[in-house]
Coordinates of C-alpha atoms in Angstrom, one line a residue:
X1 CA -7.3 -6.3 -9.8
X2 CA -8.2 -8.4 -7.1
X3 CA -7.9 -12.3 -7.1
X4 CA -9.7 -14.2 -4.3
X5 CA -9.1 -17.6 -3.7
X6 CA -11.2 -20.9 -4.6
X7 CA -11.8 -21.3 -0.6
X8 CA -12.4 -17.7 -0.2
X9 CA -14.8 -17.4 -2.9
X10 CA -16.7 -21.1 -1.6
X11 CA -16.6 -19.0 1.9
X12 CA -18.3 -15.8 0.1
X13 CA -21.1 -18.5 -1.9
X14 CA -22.0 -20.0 1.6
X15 CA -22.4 -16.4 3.2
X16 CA -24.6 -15.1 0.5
X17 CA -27.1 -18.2 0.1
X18 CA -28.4 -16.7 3.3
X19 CA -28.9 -13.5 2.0
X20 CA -31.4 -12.2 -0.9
X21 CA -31.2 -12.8 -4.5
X22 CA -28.8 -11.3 -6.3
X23 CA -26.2 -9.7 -3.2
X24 CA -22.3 -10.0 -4.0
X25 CA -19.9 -8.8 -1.8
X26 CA -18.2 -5.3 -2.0
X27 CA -14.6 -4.5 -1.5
X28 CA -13.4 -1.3 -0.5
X29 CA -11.2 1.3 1.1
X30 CA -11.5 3.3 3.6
X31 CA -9.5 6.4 4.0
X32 CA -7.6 5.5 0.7
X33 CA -4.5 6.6 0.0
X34 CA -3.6 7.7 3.8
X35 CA -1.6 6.0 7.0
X36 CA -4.9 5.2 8.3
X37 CA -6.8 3.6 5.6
X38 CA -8.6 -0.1 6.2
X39 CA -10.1 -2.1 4.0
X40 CA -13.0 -4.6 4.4
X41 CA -15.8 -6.6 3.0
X42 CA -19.7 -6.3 3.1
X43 CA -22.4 -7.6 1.4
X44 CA -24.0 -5.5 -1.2
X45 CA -27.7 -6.1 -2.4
X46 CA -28.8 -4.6 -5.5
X47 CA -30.3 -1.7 -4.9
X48 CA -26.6 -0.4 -3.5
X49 CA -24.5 -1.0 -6.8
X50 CA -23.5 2.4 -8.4
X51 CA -23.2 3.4 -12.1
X52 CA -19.4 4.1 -11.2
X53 CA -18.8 0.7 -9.5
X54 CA -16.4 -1.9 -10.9
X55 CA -18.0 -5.5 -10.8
X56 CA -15.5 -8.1 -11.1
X57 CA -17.1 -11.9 -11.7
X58 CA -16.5 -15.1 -10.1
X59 CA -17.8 -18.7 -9.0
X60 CA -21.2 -17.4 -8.4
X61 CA -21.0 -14.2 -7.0
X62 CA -19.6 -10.6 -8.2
X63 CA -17.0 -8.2 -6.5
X64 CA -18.4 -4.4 -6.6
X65 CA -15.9 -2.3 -6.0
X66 CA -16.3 2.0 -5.9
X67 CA -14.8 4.3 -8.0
X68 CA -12.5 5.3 -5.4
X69 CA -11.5 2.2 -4.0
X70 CA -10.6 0.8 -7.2
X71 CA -6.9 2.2 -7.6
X72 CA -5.9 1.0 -4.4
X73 CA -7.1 -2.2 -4.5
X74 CA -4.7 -3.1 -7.3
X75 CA -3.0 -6.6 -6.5
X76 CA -5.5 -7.3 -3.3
X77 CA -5.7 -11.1 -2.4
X78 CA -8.7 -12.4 0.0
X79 CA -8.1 -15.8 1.4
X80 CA -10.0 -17.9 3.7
X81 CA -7.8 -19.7 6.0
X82 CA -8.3 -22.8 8.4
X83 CA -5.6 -23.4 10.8
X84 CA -5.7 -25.2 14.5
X85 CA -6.6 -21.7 15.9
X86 CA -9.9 -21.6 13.5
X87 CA -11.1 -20.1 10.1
X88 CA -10.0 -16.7 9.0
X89 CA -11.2 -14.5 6.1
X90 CA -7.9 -12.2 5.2
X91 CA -7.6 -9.3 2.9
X92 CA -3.8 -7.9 1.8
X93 CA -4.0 -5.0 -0.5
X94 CA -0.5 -3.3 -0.3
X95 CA -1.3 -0.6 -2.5
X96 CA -4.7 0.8 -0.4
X97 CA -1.9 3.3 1.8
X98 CA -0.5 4.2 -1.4
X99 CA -1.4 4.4 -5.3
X100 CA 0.7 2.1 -7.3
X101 CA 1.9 3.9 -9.8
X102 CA 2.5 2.7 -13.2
X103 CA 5.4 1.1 -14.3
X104 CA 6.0 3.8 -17.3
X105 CA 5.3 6.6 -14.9
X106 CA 8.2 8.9 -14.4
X107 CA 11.3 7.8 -12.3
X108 CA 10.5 10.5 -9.0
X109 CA 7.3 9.1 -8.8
X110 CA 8.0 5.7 -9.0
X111 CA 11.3 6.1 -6.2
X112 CA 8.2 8.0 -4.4
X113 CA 5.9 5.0 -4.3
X114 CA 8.3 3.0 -3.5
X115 CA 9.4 4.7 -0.4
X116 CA 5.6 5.2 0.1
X117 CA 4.7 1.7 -0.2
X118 CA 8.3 -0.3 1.6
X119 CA 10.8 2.0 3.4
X120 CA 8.2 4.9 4.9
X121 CA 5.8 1.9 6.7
X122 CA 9.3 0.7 8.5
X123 CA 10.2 4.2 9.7
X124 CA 7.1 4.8 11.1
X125 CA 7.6 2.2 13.6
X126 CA 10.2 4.4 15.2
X127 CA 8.2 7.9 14.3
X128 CA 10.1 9.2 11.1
X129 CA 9.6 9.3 7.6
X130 CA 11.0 10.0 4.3
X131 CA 10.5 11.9 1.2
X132 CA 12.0 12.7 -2.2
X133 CA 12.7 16.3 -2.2
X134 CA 14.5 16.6 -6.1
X135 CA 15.8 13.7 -8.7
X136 CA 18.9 15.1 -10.6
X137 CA 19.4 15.2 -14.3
X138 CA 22.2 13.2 -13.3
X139 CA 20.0 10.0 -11.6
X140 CA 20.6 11.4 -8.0
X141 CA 18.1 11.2 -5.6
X142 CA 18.0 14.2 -2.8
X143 CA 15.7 12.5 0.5
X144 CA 14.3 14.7 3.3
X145 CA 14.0 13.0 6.5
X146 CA 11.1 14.0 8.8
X147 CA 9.6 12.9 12.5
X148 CA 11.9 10.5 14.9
X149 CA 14.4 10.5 11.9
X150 CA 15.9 14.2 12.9
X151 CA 18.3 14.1 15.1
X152 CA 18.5 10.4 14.9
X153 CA 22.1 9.0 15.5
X154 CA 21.1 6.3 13.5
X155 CA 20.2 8.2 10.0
X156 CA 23.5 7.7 8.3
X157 CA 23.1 4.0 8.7
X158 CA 19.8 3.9 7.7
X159 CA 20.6 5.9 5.0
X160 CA 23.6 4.3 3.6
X161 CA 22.7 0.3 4.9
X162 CA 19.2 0.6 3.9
X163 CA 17.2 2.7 1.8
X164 CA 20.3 4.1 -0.5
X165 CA 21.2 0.2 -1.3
X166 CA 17.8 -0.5 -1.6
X167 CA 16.7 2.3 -4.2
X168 CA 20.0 1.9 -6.4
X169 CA 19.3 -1.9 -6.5
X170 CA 15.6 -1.2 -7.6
X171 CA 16.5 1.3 -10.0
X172 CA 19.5 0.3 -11.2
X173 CA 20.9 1.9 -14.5
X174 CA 18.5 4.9 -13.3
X175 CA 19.7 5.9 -10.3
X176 CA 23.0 6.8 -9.4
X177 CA 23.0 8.1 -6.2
X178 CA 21.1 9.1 -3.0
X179 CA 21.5 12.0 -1.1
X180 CA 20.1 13.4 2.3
X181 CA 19.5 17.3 2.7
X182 CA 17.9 16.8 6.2
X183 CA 19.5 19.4 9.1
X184 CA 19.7 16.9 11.7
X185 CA 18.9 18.6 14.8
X186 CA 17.9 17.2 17.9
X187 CA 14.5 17.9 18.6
X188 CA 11.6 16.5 21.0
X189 CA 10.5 14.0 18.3
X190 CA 14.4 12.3 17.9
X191 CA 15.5 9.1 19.1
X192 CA 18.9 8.9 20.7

């Protein structure tokens, strides 16, 4: 689930010889599954480990992670990092905005995730988003575009140049097309 590297975890074994007996760290997620959720790092003695927790092992220390956290921290990575600038814990989880969803889940929700997880994130920078509104018996893919993306004179491009060829390379032999049902209007939110 998560994998935390061998100067990470000397980092983590150095932090905790200062604290009591038996503390690990805990790994979580706040706001899961939402634009706004963080996630971080704290000790965690032994009095604060749950029934429902997940604890992961390593070189000399254990990873609690909560019930809910634990779907979105799928393919985390914490590194420790020394550079000219200093020495830097970091924590990616790509998934802790979005649930990865299984590979053998059905083909919508997969597309979903994916826009989810790559294509919405980039829209966002310029106020839009996307969503899948209907997947065709026929492998064609109907988006909705929301936000900065109505009205945008820039839509078809983004459309055509960027997510379609994306999604049909991703899914290729299950999608065959892509399709946008968005009335694009101009509207306070647009970008010209």
């Amino acid at each position: 689930m998560i994998s935390i590297s061998e100067s990470a975890q000397s980092h983590f074994v150095k932090l905790l010889e200062k604290q009591p007996a038996g503390t690990h760290i805990r790994v979580f997620v706040v706001n899961p599954g939402t634009p706004s959720a963080e996630c971080g790092v704290s000790y965690c003695p032994p009095d604060s480990v749950e029934e429902s927790d997940q604890q992961l092992p390593f070189n000399g220390f254990a990873a609690v992670i909560d019930a809910e956290s634990q779907p979105f921290l799928v393919d985390a990575e914490i590194d420790f990092v020394t550079d000219q600038m200093g020495s830097q814990l970091t924590l990616k989880a790509p998934n802790a905005k979005v649930r990865k969803v299984n590979d053998n889940a059905p083909l919508r929700e997969r597309v979903q995730y994916m826009i989810d997880a790559e294509i919405n994130p980039q829209l966002a920078n310029h106020g839009g988003n996307v969503r899948v509104v209907e997947l065709s018996d026929e492998g064609v893919v109907v988006l909705q575009f929301g936000g900065g993306c109505n009205g945008c004179a820039q839509v078809d491009l983004t459309l055509k140049e960027g997510i379609e060829k994306e999604l049909l390379n991703r899914f290729a032999g299950e999608l065959t097309g892509v399709k946008d049902i968005t009335e694009h209007q101009r509207g306070e939110h647009s970008y010209y």
